[in-house]
Amino acid sequence: MTDLGDFSDFAGDDPDDSSDAGQEDRGAEAAGNGRSEPASEGESATAASSADGDSVDGDGVETDRDGRDERRGGGSTDTTSAAGATDDADDLQFDEYDADPVGDERGVGAIAVSPGLRVSEDPDRTALRAFVTAGNRERVRLGKYLVVPYPDDELLFCRIVGLEYAQEFQADDATEIHARRAMRRPADEFEERDFKFMSELEPIAVLFSDRGELKRRMVDRVPKPQATVGEATDATQIKTGLKIPEAGVFLGHLSVGGEKVRTAARPPTIDYRLKDDYTDGDPLVFRHTLVAGGTGSGKTHASKNILRQYLSGERSYEMDDGREVETAVVQFDPQDEYAQMHDDNPDMDAETARRYEREGVAHGGHDDTVALVPKMAGSSYPGANHRAEQLEFTIPFSMARDLPWLVAGSSLNDNQYPALVELLNRFFRNYGDSGTYKQFLRFLDDPALKEELHESGRVHEATFDAVKRRVRGVPSGVFDQDARPITELDHQLVRPGGLTVVPTYHLSSSRAKELFVLAVSALLIDDKLSNDPSSDRIKETPVVLGMDEAHNFLTDADSVQARKVIQKFTEAAKQGRKERLGLFLITQDPQDIADPVFKQVNTKVVLNLGDEDAIKSVNIPPNLEDKVPYMEKGQMVVYSPDNSEPVELTGLSTCVTRHGD
């Protein structure tokens, strides 16, 4: 017979030889030999004897060839040599598999080497895994933030990106016997010690101390094998690891899987803020923000909470002449919701208010709120759900001199648009800035004008007729109504520290809404970007331009006027940080926003979206993208590369101002 060698060391290395799992395996083996009952304790013990002469007595004490015995079932064992001398019990003490480290403050597990241990500049080549001890496994979740110490007190800050069970022992549990036994066992009877629980880690940054200040750098070191892995519970470590600014505009609280990250600090939550100073570049408000979310996701609630922070009285920005000026917010409102920001939230209790104050979150109605209401013939604005001041305005037809696309009732092609410009220029040369829309219609009815332009080759008669039809397609009652022209209301439109809401809910058609929104937007953008502005107030005030349902106004289209609008907003987005103009776009269809504008947005706040195309369009990291369809109301993903690592947040459950009926 072939000599298989001495296996005494191998047999002695199995500390769970008499565990329940081992007994079940041996019982199953006996059943496979034709027995109808599992092996008895004595039979199991006998079967476990090793081939090198080890024996098991009737009390379950195994004696090896050296005369040592190890009593199963306890962490403490008396060990006696063959000569009768007692060895040091501490040196030879045998501890069973520790499956119950609940409350272990040192960590949740340890770095494992067996599956590979590597950090790399290529994320696909990084291999970083940790073994999670049995008592910690229930509270470990995907996305949790962990820290791993290096020997020199630096820390590896990382995130859990994968979890899996693996077999602890060499056994085949995909058998009929194992399956039936599992089916008979109650659901809560599960032996954690029979399996390894491994977590895959994504390294984010290395944390180190520089003259007493905690800083971060890219991951350039591999942790040591068996290094303790602990849950990140220090607020400073978490904020530094994720590059979250200590101060700025509050957006929400850091969370994982919808649960707020808790720390040992007071308050225990991690506040997420957008940088709004000039320490490391321009404030992010002027790098533009997109809030995307489906119906019922809480995007209006979240937008109100964010916009209110810009109106806290503490947000001022330096202008070119050195003055510090508070931000003005101009918000277009298609559902008549934002003027409510004038009022306090009646649902906010005193404790919630105190908590917001402790965290530096601005709350309460904003007194300096004005509803600047578009005046349109046949439409009236109720304005009954808020107490903000109301002021009507009209669009003077004179704005069409610089914005010809305002009078294109439907799409114009590349031949028709120049013809419209030619007609408008002739009209304003004759009538001046006092010329009205009705006068322009009569101007176009002149047959002599049509004949002259055709004979001179300036405008073909067919093109003239096409332009005339488009101009007459403008909704009636938009231009030149009985109200103050918007061009004379620059001081009401833009007020340092003030909120101006332009409601469009009461307007009778989508085309009318589009006209009012684009006319006011163009007025703001032109004066902000101009070296010779019509309004010094607009030019010299930082402005946040908020646009709800932005997909209705900034969509890509083939018409000339659509391209002109996109061109204007793209220019505004590119020059925004220089001119102190920030776009705040709110939409449920981010995929419909024109790409040239979308590319200029730095901060994306993404709430629940059910449409796959919408989710893909926001271009957030895949690990967060997968969470978007499952997020509850108020949960959000923030992707702001110039501010922090991409994170998951939970917004404020109580709106800081009035919200709803």
CSV table of C-alpha atoms in Angstrom, one decimal, residues 161-317:
chain,number,residue,atom,x,y,z
A,161,VAL,CA,-18.8,47.9,-3.0
A,162,GLY,CA,-19.4,44.2,-2.7
A,163,LEU,CA,-20.5,41.5,-0.2
A,164,GLU,CA,-20.4,37.8,-0.5
A,165,TYR,CA,-20.6,34.6,1.5
A,166,ALA,CA,-18.0,32.0,0.8
A,167,GLN,CA,-17.4,28.5,2.2
A,168,GLU,CA,-15.3,28.4,5.3
A,169,PHE,CA,-14.5,24.7,5.0
A,170,GLN,CA,-14.0,22.3,2.1
A,171,ALA,CA,-17.5,20.8,1.7
A,172,ASP,CA,-20.1,20.3,-0.9
A,173,ASP,CA,-23.4,21.8,0.3
A,174,ALA,CA,-25.1,21.5,-3.0
A,175,THR,CA,-26.5,18.0,-2.3
A,176,GLU,CA,-29.9,16.5,-1.6
A,177,ILE,CA,-29.1,15.8,2.0
A,178,HIS,CA,-27.9,19.4,2.7
A,179,ALA,CA,-30.8,20.9,0.9
A,180,ARG,CA,-33.4,18.8,2.8
A,181,ARG,CA,-31.7,19.6,6.1
A,182,ALA,CA,-31.8,23.3,5.3
A,183,MET,CA,-35.4,23.1,4.4
A,184,ARG,CA,-36.3,21.5,7.7
A,185,ARG,CA,-34.3,24.0,9.7
A,186,PRO,CA,-36.0,27.2,10.9
A,187,ALA,CA,-35.1,30.3,8.9
A,188,ASP,CA,-33.3,31.9,11.9
A,189,GLU,CA,-31.0,28.9,12.4
A,190,PHE,CA,-28.0,29.8,10.4
A,191,GLU,CA,-24.4,28.9,11.5
A,192,GLU,CA,-22.4,32.0,10.5
A,193,ARG,CA,-19.2,30.2,11.5
A,194,ASP,CA,-19.7,27.7,8.7
A,195,PHE,CA,-19.1,30.5,6.1
A,196,LYS,CA,-16.8,33.3,5.4
A,197,PHE,CA,-18.3,36.7,4.9
A,198,MET,CA,-16.2,38.9,2.6
A,199,SER,CA,-16.5,42.5,1.7
A,200,GLU,CA,-15.0,44.1,-1.4
A,201,LEU,CA,-13.6,47.5,-0.7
A,202,GLU,CA,-13.1,50.5,-3.0
A,203,PRO,CA,-10.2,52.7,-1.8
A,204,ILE,CA,-11.1,56.4,-1.9
A,205,ALA,CA,-8.3,58.3,-0.3
A,206,VAL,CA,-5.4,58.2,2.2
A,207,LEU,CA,-5.9,60.4,5.3
A,208,PHE,CA,-2.9,61.9,7.0
A,209,SER,CA,-2.1,64.6,9.5
A,210,ASP,CA,-0.2,67.7,8.3
A,211,ARG,CA,0.7,70.0,11.2
A,212,GLY,CA,-2.4,68.8,13.1
A,213,GLU,CA,-4.8,69.2,10.2
A,214,LEU,CA,-6.3,66.1,8.6
A,215,LYS,CA,-5.8,66.0,4.8
A,216,ARG,CA,-6.4,63.6,2.0
A,217,ARG,CA,-4.4,62.3,-1.0
A,218,MET,CA,-4.9,59.7,-3.7
A,219,VAL,CA,-4.5,56.1,-2.7
A,220,ASP,CA,-0.8,55.3,-3.1
A,221,ARG,CA,-0.3,52.6,-0.4
A,222,VAL,CA,-1.5,49.1,0.1
A,223,PRO,CA,-2.8,48.3,3.7
A,224,LYS,CA,-1.1,45.6,5.7
A,225,PRO,CA,-2.5,42.1,5.8
A,226,GLN,CA,-4.8,41.5,8.8
A,227,ALA,CA,-5.1,45.2,9.4
A,228,THR,CA,-8.3,45.9,11.4
A,229,VAL,CA,-11.1,47.3,9.3
A,230,GLY,CA,-13.3,49.7,11.2
A,231,GLU,CA,-16.5,51.6,10.4
A,232,ALA,CA,-15.9,55.3,9.8
A,233,THR,CA,-17.6,57.1,12.6
A,234,ASP,CA,-15.5,60.3,12.9
A,235,ALA,CA,-17.1,63.3,11.2
A,236,THR,CA,-13.8,64.9,10.3
A,237,GLN,CA,-12.4,61.7,8.8
A,238,ILE,CA,-15.6,61.2,6.7
A,239,LYS,CA,-15.7,64.8,5.5
A,240,THR,CA,-12.0,64.8,4.7
A,241,GLY,CA,-12.2,61.4,3.0
A,242,LEU,CA,-15.1,62.5,0.8
A,243,LYS,CA,-13.7,66.0,0.3
A,244,ILE,CA,-16.9,67.6,1.7
A,245,PRO,CA,-16.4,71.3,2.6
A,246,GLU,CA,-16.9,72.2,6.2
A,247,ALA,CA,-18.9,75.3,5.2
A,248,GLY,CA,-21.1,76.3,2.4
A,249,VAL,CA,-24.6,75.8,1.1
A,250,PHE,CA,-26.5,73.0,2.8
A,251,LEU,CA,-28.0,70.3,0.6
A,252,GLY,CA,-28.7,67.4,3.0
A,253,HIS,CA,-27.2,64.7,5.2
A,254,LEU,CA,-24.8,62.0,4.1
A,255,SER,CA,-26.5,58.6,3.9
A,256,VAL,CA,-26.1,55.0,2.8
A,257,GLY,CA,-29.0,53.1,1.5
A,258,GLY,CA,-31.4,55.8,2.7
A,259,GLU,CA,-30.1,55.7,6.3
A,260,LYS,CA,-28.2,58.7,7.6
A,261,VAL,CA,-24.5,58.1,8.4
A,262,ARG,CA,-24.1,58.4,12.2
A,263,THR,CA,-21.1,59.5,14.1
A,264,ALA,CA,-20.0,60.0,17.7
A,265,ALA,CA,-20.3,63.8,17.3
A,266,ARG,CA,-23.2,66.1,18.2
A,267,PRO,CA,-25.1,66.3,16.0
A,268,PRO,CA,-24.4,62.7,14.9
A,269,THR,CA,-25.2,63.4,11.2
A,270,ILE,CA,-22.8,64.5,8.4
A,271,ASP,CA,-24.0,67.7,6.8
A,272,TYR,CA,-23.2,68.0,3.0
A,273,ARG,CA,-22.4,71.5,1.8
A,274,LEU,CA,-21.5,73.1,-1.6
A,275,LYS,CA,-18.5,75.3,-1.6
A,276,ASP,CA,-19.5,78.9,-2.0
A,277,ASP,CA,-16.3,80.8,-1.3
A,278,TYR,CA,-13.3,81.7,-3.5
A,279,THR,CA,-10.7,79.7,-1.6
A,280,ASP,CA,-10.3,76.9,-4.2
A,281,GLY,CA,-11.9,78.6,-7.3
A,282,ASP,CA,-15.2,80.1,-8.0
A,283,PRO,CA,-18.3,79.3,-5.8
A,284,LEU,CA,-20.2,76.4,-7.2
A,285,VAL,CA,-23.4,78.3,-7.4
A,286,PHE,CA,-21.9,80.0,-10.5
A,287,ARG,CA,-20.9,76.7,-11.9
A,288,HIS,CA,-24.6,75.8,-12.2
A,289,THR,CA,-26.9,73.2,-10.6
A,290,LEU,CA,-29.3,70.6,-12.0
A,291,VAL,CA,-32.0,69.1,-9.8
A,292,ALA,CA,-33.6,66.0,-11.6
A,293,GLY,CA,-36.4,63.9,-10.2
A,294,GLY,CA,-39.6,62.3,-11.3
A,295,THR,CA,-43.1,63.2,-10.2
A,296,GLY,CA,-43.4,62.7,-6.4
A,297,SER,CA,-39.7,62.4,-5.8
A,298,GLY,CA,-39.5,65.6,-3.8
A,299,LYS,CA,-37.6,67.7,-6.2
A,300,THR,CA,-39.6,70.9,-5.5
A,301,HIS,CA,-39.3,70.3,-1.8
A,302,ALA,CA,-35.5,69.8,-2.1
A,303,SER,CA,-35.2,72.8,-4.5
A,304,LYS,CA,-37.0,75.1,-2.0
A,305,ASN,CA,-34.7,74.0,0.8
A,306,ILE,CA,-31.6,74.7,-1.3
A,307,LEU,CA,-32.7,78.0,-2.7
A,308,ARG,CA,-33.6,79.2,0.8
A,309,GLN,CA,-29.9,78.8,1.8
A,310,TYR,CA,-28.9,81.3,-0.8
A,311,LEU,CA,-31.3,83.7,0.8
A,312,SER,CA,-30.0,83.3,4.3
A,313,GLY,CA,-28.5,86.8,4.6
A,314,GLU,CA,-25.1,85.3,4.8
A,315,ARG,CA,-24.4,84.6,1.2
A,316,SER,CA,-22.5,87.5,-0.4
A,317,TYR,CA,-20.1,87.4,-3.3
